[in-house]
Amino acid sequence: MTEVPSFQELFRSSTRSAVHLEMRDGYMTSDPSYEAWQRGLRDAIADIDPAWRPWTRLVRETVDRGVDVRRARIVSEPLSDYIRFEHHVTDGNVKAGEQVRWLPRRRATDLALPGNDFWLFDGELLLINHFDGEGEVAPTDPRELVHDPEVVKLCATAFEAVWERAVPHEDYRPA
């Protein structure tokens, strides 16, 4: 199996864009940041979990190089607790320069979507994220690189369709 570069390597090698499509209603509920949020800690995410600081630094560094960093989330409404947590912590992503939009799932019915979440770098390299049924990172082969132009095109088209319809973070009011 081919070694998958780290997120840092993928971000630092991108020159134009890094876009992310999320379609699940829950991820890694064992995450200490999420657990702290569930206990009522609503401070800045970096205060809850300092591990997030490298992520926001990486986003800022990437955006400062002129790379467009966008994330679109398809969510069920009313929101799951985990997605409420994500909404709460997204301000940090936005402050770092990431553009984030939210699409209620009921508005995505007529969109053709891939079966997995992904990151697409420079419109050419696709990183597929695999999760188990509980939203935890898949125990085997959790990340997969795809270069196939047809698959890349399908995912790029899906992302742009979601992005066009989705509500910017600053305007989205969770149901």
PDB file of C-alpha atoms in Angstrom:
ATOM      1  CA  MET A   1       0.000   0.000   0.000  1.00  0.00           C
ATOM      2  CA  THR A   2       1.179   3.516  -0.816  1.00  0.00           C
ATOM      3  CA  GLU A   3       2.186   5.711   2.100  1.00  0.00           C
ATOM      4  CA  VAL A   4      -0.295   8.570   2.528  1.00  0.00           C
ATOM      5  CA  PRO A   5       1.369  11.935   3.206  1.00  0.00           C
ATOM      6  CA  SER A   6       0.411  13.792   6.381  1.00  0.00           C
ATOM      7  CA  PHE A   7      -2.115  16.621   6.296  1.00  0.00           C
ATOM      8  CA  GLN A   8       0.779  19.012   6.845  1.00  0.00           C
ATOM      9  CA  GLU A   9       2.610  17.677   3.784  1.00  0.00           C
ATOM     10  CA  LEU A  10      -0.539  17.814   1.649  1.00  0.00           C
ATOM     11  CA  PHE A  11      -1.364  21.356   2.745  1.00  0.00           C
ATOM     12  CA  ARG A  12       2.176  22.605   2.346  1.00  0.00           C
ATOM     13  CA  SER A  13       2.412  21.162  -1.153  1.00  0.00           C
ATOM     14  CA  SER A  14      -0.897  22.653  -2.317  1.00  0.00           C
ATOM     15  CA  THR A  15      -0.615  25.825  -4.375  1.00  0.00           C
ATOM     16  CA  ARG A  16      -4.208  26.759  -5.270  1.00  0.00           C
ATOM     17  CA  SER A  17      -6.853  25.066  -3.163  1.00  0.00           C
ATOM     18  CA  ALA A  18      -7.697  22.638  -0.392  1.00  0.00           C
ATOM     19  CA  VAL A  19     -11.391  21.815  -0.113  1.00  0.00           C
ATOM     20  CA  HIS A  20     -13.094  19.461   2.317  1.00  0.00           C
ATOM     21  CA  LEU A  21     -16.540  17.850   2.153  1.00  0.00           C
ATOM     22  CA  GLU A  22     -18.002  16.456   5.379  1.00  0.00           C
ATOM     23  CA  MET A  23     -21.228  14.452   5.250  1.00  0.00           C
ATOM     24  CA  ARG A  24     -21.532  12.622   8.586  1.00  0.00           C
ATOM     25  CA  ASP A  25     -23.516  13.714  11.653  1.00  0.00           C
ATOM     26  CA  GLY A  26     -20.823  12.581  14.039  1.00  0.00           C
ATOM     27  CA  TYR A  27     -17.082  12.083  14.129  1.00  0.00           C
ATOM     28  CA  MET A  28     -14.694  10.786  16.738  1.00  0.00           C
ATOM     29  CA  THR A  29     -16.942  11.276  19.750  1.00  0.00           C
ATOM     30  CA  SER A  30     -14.031  10.022  21.855  1.00  0.00           C
ATOM     31  CA  ASP A  31     -12.163  13.256  21.016  1.00  0.00           C
ATOM     32  CA  PRO A  32     -11.146  15.011  24.267  1.00  0.00           C
ATOM     33  CA  SER A  33     -12.276  18.362  22.825  1.00  0.00           C
ATOM     34  CA  TYR A  34     -15.768  17.033  22.195  1.00  0.00           C
ATOM     35  CA  GLU A  35     -15.903  15.380  25.605  1.00  0.00           C
ATOM     36  CA  ALA A  36     -14.893  18.678  27.251  1.00  0.00           C
ATOM     37  CA  TRP A  37     -17.553  20.539  25.256  1.00  0.00           C
ATOM     38  CA  GLN A  38     -20.154  17.999  26.401  1.00  0.00           C
ATOM     39  CA  ARG A  39     -19.146  18.750  30.006  1.00  0.00           C
ATOM     40  CA  GLY A  40     -19.975  22.401  29.373  1.00  0.00           C
ATOM     41  CA  LEU A  41     -16.532  23.817  28.582  1.00  0.00           C
ATOM     42  CA  ARG A  42     -17.264  26.424  25.929  1.00  0.00           C
ATOM     43  CA  ASP A  43     -13.997  28.360  25.897  1.00  0.00           C
ATOM     44  CA  ALA A  44     -11.872  28.690  22.790  1.00  0.00           C
ATOM     45  CA  ILE A  45     -11.059  25.292  21.341  1.00  0.00           C
ATOM     46  CA  ALA A  46      -7.338  25.927  21.810  1.00  0.00           C
ATOM     47  CA  ASP A  47      -7.999  26.325  25.532  1.00  0.00           C
ATOM     48  CA  ILE A  48      -9.974  23.074  25.651  1.00  0.00           C
ATOM     49  CA  ASP A  49      -7.525  21.102  23.517  1.00  0.00           C
ATOM     50  CA  PRO A  50      -4.145  22.658  22.648  1.00  0.00           C
ATOM     51  CA  ALA A  51      -3.745  20.013  19.923  1.00  0.00           C
ATOM     52  CA  TRP A  52      -5.999  22.227  17.755  1.00  0.00           C
ATOM     53  CA  ARG A  53      -3.448  25.046  17.665  1.00  0.00           C
ATOM     54  CA  PRO A  54      -1.267  23.326  15.030  1.00  0.00           C
ATOM     55  CA  TRP A  55      -4.344  22.922  12.801  1.00  0.00           C
ATOM     56  CA  THR A  56      -5.289  26.593  12.886  1.00  0.00           C
ATOM     57  CA  ARG A  57      -1.639  27.564  12.368  1.00  0.00           C
ATOM     58  CA  LEU A  58      -1.478  25.248   9.344  1.00  0.00           C
ATOM     59  CA  VAL A  59      -4.656  26.777   7.899  1.00  0.00           C
ATOM     60  CA  ARG A  60      -3.346  30.327   8.453  1.00  0.00           C
ATOM     61  CA  GLU A  61       0.014  29.445   6.887  1.00  0.00           C
ATOM     62  CA  THR A  62      -1.747  27.873   3.892  1.00  0.00           C
ATOM     63  CA  VAL A  63      -4.153  30.769   3.367  1.00  0.00           C
ATOM     64  CA  ASP A  64      -1.300  33.274   3.731  1.00  0.00           C
ATOM     65  CA  ARG A  65       0.409  31.554   0.765  1.00  0.00           C
ATOM     66  CA  GLY A  66      -2.687  32.316  -1.313  1.00  0.00           C
ATOM     67  CA  VAL A  67      -4.284  28.872  -1.128  1.00  0.00           C
ATOM     68  CA  ASP A  68      -8.087  28.841  -0.989  1.00  0.00           C
ATOM     69  CA  VAL A  69      -9.147  26.655   1.982  1.00  0.00           C
ATOM     70  CA  ARG A  70     -12.850  25.769   2.040  1.00  0.00           C
ATOM     71  CA  ARG A  71     -14.950  23.284   4.016  1.00  0.00           C
ATOM     72  CA  ALA A  72     -18.573  22.334   3.335  1.00  0.00           C
ATOM     73  CA  ARG A  73     -20.664  20.360   5.785  1.00  0.00           C
ATOM     74  CA  ILE A  74     -23.884  18.537   4.947  1.00  0.00           C
ATOM     75  CA  VAL A  75     -25.834  18.222   8.196  1.00  0.00           C
ATOM     76  CA  SER A  76     -29.103  16.765   9.429  1.00  0.00           C
ATOM     77  CA  GLU A  77     -31.443  19.111  11.273  1.00  0.00           C
ATOM     78  CA  PRO A  78     -31.992  19.330  14.106  1.00  0.00           C
ATOM     79  CA  LEU A  79     -28.244  19.026  14.534  1.00  0.00           C
ATOM     80  CA  SER A  80     -26.637  16.139  16.374  1.00  0.00           C
ATOM     81  CA  ASP A  81     -24.697  17.074  19.504  1.00  0.00           C
ATOM     82  CA  TYR A  82     -21.448  16.488  17.663  1.00  0.00           C
ATOM     83  CA  ILE A  83     -22.387  18.866  14.838  1.00  0.00           C
ATOM     84  CA  ARG A  84     -23.451  21.471  17.434  1.00  0.00           C
ATOM     85  CA  PHE A  85     -19.936  21.101  18.842  1.00  0.00           C
ATOM     86  CA  GLU A  86     -18.434  21.551  15.372  1.00  0.00           C
ATOM     87  CA  HIS A  87     -20.554  24.654  14.831  1.00  0.00           C
ATOM     88  CA  HIS A  88     -19.326  26.040  18.138  1.00  0.00           C
ATOM     89  CA  VAL A  89     -15.637  25.522  17.337  1.00  0.00           C
ATOM     90  CA  THR A  90     -15.810  26.612  13.690  1.00  0.00           C
ATOM     91  CA  ASP A  91     -15.188  30.261  14.561  1.00  0.00           C
ATOM     92  CA  GLY A  92     -11.539  29.292  15.170  1.00  0.00           C
ATOM     93  CA  ASN A  93     -11.296  27.779  11.686  1.00  0.00           C
ATOM     94  CA  VAL A  94     -12.831  30.898  10.146  1.00  0.00           C
ATOM     95  CA  LYS A  95     -10.496  33.206  12.088  1.00  0.00           C
ATOM     96  CA  ALA A  96      -7.574  31.174  10.732  1.00  0.00           C
ATOM     97  CA  GLY A  97      -8.789  31.884   7.173  1.00  0.00           C
ATOM     98  CA  GLU A  98     -10.814  28.789   6.342  1.00  0.00           C
ATOM     99  CA  GLN A  99     -14.123  29.424   4.607  1.00  0.00           C
ATOM    100  CA  VAL A 100     -16.888  27.193   5.974  1.00  0.00           C
ATOM    101  CA  ARG A 101     -20.424  26.602   4.764  1.00  0.00           C
ATOM    102  CA  TRP A 102     -23.313  24.469   6.044  1.00  0.00           C
ATOM    103  CA  LEU A 103     -25.912  22.666   3.944  1.00  0.00           C
ATOM    104  CA  PRO A 104     -28.972  21.183   5.624  1.00  0.00           C
ATOM    105  CA  ARG A 105     -29.285  17.597   4.374  1.00  0.00           C
ATOM    106  CA  ARG A 106     -32.897  18.169   3.265  1.00  0.00           C
ATOM    107  CA  ARG A 107     -31.522  20.627   0.667  1.00  0.00           C
ATOM    108  CA  ALA A 108     -29.051  18.057  -0.723  1.00  0.00           C
ATOM    109  CA  THR A 109     -31.500  15.412  -1.942  1.00  0.00           C
ATOM    110  CA  ASP A 110     -30.989  16.122  -5.631  1.00  0.00           C
ATOM    111  CA  LEU A 111     -27.174  16.310  -5.455  1.00  0.00           C
ATOM    112  CA  ALA A 112     -24.951  13.449  -6.599  1.00  0.00           C
ATOM    113  CA  LEU A 113     -22.528  12.887  -3.729  1.00  0.00           C
ATOM    114  CA  PRO A 114     -19.594  10.516  -3.200  1.00  0.00           C
ATOM    115  CA  GLY A 115     -19.813   7.855  -0.526  1.00  0.00           C
ATOM    116  CA  ASN A 116     -17.029   9.244   1.675  1.00  0.00           C
ATOM    117  CA  ASP A 117     -15.763  12.509   3.097  1.00  0.00           C
ATOM    118  CA  PHE A 118     -12.712  13.870   1.324  1.00  0.00           C
ATOM    119  CA  TRP A 119     -10.110  16.577   0.945  1.00  0.00           C
ATOM    120  CA  LEU A 120      -9.293  17.702  -2.593  1.00  0.00           C
ATOM    121  CA  PHE A 121      -5.958  19.455  -3.138  1.00  0.00           C
ATOM    122  CA  ASP A 122      -5.438  21.722  -6.150  1.00  0.00           C
ATOM    123  CA  GLY A 123      -8.309  19.992  -7.924  1.00  0.00           C
ATOM    124  CA  GLU A 124      -6.015  17.039  -8.649  1.00  0.00           C
ATOM    125  CA  LEU A 125      -5.283  14.947  -5.561  1.00  0.00           C
ATOM    126  CA  LEU A 126      -8.071  13.407  -3.514  1.00  0.00           C
ATOM    127  CA  LEU A 127      -7.649  12.264   0.068  1.00  0.00           C
ATOM    128  CA  ILE A 128     -10.515  10.019   1.151  1.00  0.00           C
ATOM    129  CA  ASN A 129     -11.211   9.726   4.881  1.00  0.00           C
ATOM    130  CA  HIS A 130     -12.675   6.422   6.052  1.00  0.00           C
ATOM    131  CA  PHE A 131     -14.672   6.121   9.283  1.00  0.00           C
ATOM    132  CA  ASP A 132     -16.340   3.232  11.064  1.00  0.00           C
ATOM    133  CA  GLY A 133     -20.070   3.094  11.817  1.00  0.00           C
ATOM    134  CA  GLU A 134     -19.598   5.048  15.038  1.00  0.00           C
ATOM    135  CA  GLY A 135     -17.748   7.901  13.317  1.00  0.00           C
ATOM    136  CA  GLU A 136     -14.329   6.905  14.619  1.00  0.00           C
ATOM    137  CA  VAL A 137     -11.369   6.745  12.245  1.00  0.00           C
ATOM    138  CA  ALA A 138     -11.449   3.382  10.479  1.00  0.00           C
ATOM    139  CA  PRO A 139      -9.087   0.947  12.196  1.00  0.00           C
ATOM    140  CA  THR A 140      -7.493  -0.168   8.926  1.00  0.00           C
ATOM    141  CA  ASP A 141      -6.598   2.030   5.973  1.00  0.00           C
ATOM    142  CA  PRO A 142      -8.277   5.174   7.346  1.00  0.00           C
ATOM    143  CA  ARG A 143      -6.965   7.397   4.544  1.00  0.00           C
ATOM    144  CA  GLU A 144      -6.696   6.744   0.839  1.00  0.00           C
ATOM    145  CA  LEU A 145      -5.099   8.814  -1.930  1.00  0.00           C
ATOM    146  CA  VAL A 146      -6.903   8.901  -5.267  1.00  0.00           C
ATOM    147  CA  HIS A 147      -5.434  10.269  -8.482  1.00  0.00           C
ATOM    148  CA  ASP A 148      -8.042   8.885 -10.904  1.00  0.00           C
ATOM    149  CA  PRO A 149      -9.220  11.921 -12.927  1.00  0.00           C
ATOM    150  CA  GLU A 150     -12.828  10.670 -13.124  1.00  0.00           C
ATOM    151  CA  VAL A 151     -13.135  10.201  -9.366  1.00  0.00           C
ATOM    152  CA  VAL A 152     -11.422  13.539  -8.733  1.00  0.00           C
ATOM    153  CA  LYS A 153     -13.839  15.227 -11.145  1.00  0.00           C
ATOM    154  CA  LEU A 154     -16.874  13.597  -9.490  1.00  0.00           C
ATOM    155  CA  CYS A 155     -15.758  14.795  -6.050  1.00  0.00           C
ATOM    156  CA  ALA A 156     -14.842  18.282  -7.264  1.00  0.00           C
ATOM    157  CA  THR A 157     -18.242  18.640  -8.925  1.00  0.00           C
ATOM    158  CA  ALA A 158     -20.010  17.395  -5.786  1.00  0.00           C
ATOM    159  CA  PHE A 159     -18.099  19.822  -3.590  1.00  0.00           C
ATOM    160  CA  GLU A 160     -18.897  22.806  -5.803  1.00  0.00           C
ATOM    161  CA  ALA A 161     -22.599  21.856  -5.958  1.00  0.00           C
ATOM    162  CA  VAL A 162     -22.735  21.700  -2.158  1.00  0.00           C
ATOM    163  CA  TRP A 163     -20.720  24.925  -1.804  1.00  0.00           C
ATOM    164  CA  GLU A 164     -23.033  26.814  -4.144  1.00  0.00           C
ATOM    165  CA  ARG A 165     -26.097  25.842  -2.102  1.00  0.00           C
ATOM    166  CA  ALA A 166     -24.646  25.971   1.390  1.00  0.00           C
ATOM    167  CA  VAL A 167     -24.977  28.796   3.898  1.00  0.00           C
ATOM    168  CA  PRO A 168     -21.826  30.673   4.993  1.00  0.00           C
ATOM    169  CA  HIS A 169     -20.860  29.941   8.590  1.00  0.00           C
ATOM    170  CA  GLU A 170     -21.540  33.480   9.769  1.00  0.00           C
ATOM    171  CA  ASP A 171     -25.123  33.250   8.443  1.00  0.00           C
ATOM    172  CA  TYR A 172     -25.979  29.684   9.443  1.00  0.00           C
ATOM    173  CA  ARG A 173     -28.293  29.345  12.431  1.00  0.00           C
ATOM    174  CA  PRO A 174     -28.477  25.735  13.615  1.00  0.00           C
ATOM    175  CA  ALA A 175     -31.957  24.272  13.751  1.00  0.00           C
TER     176      ALA A 175
END
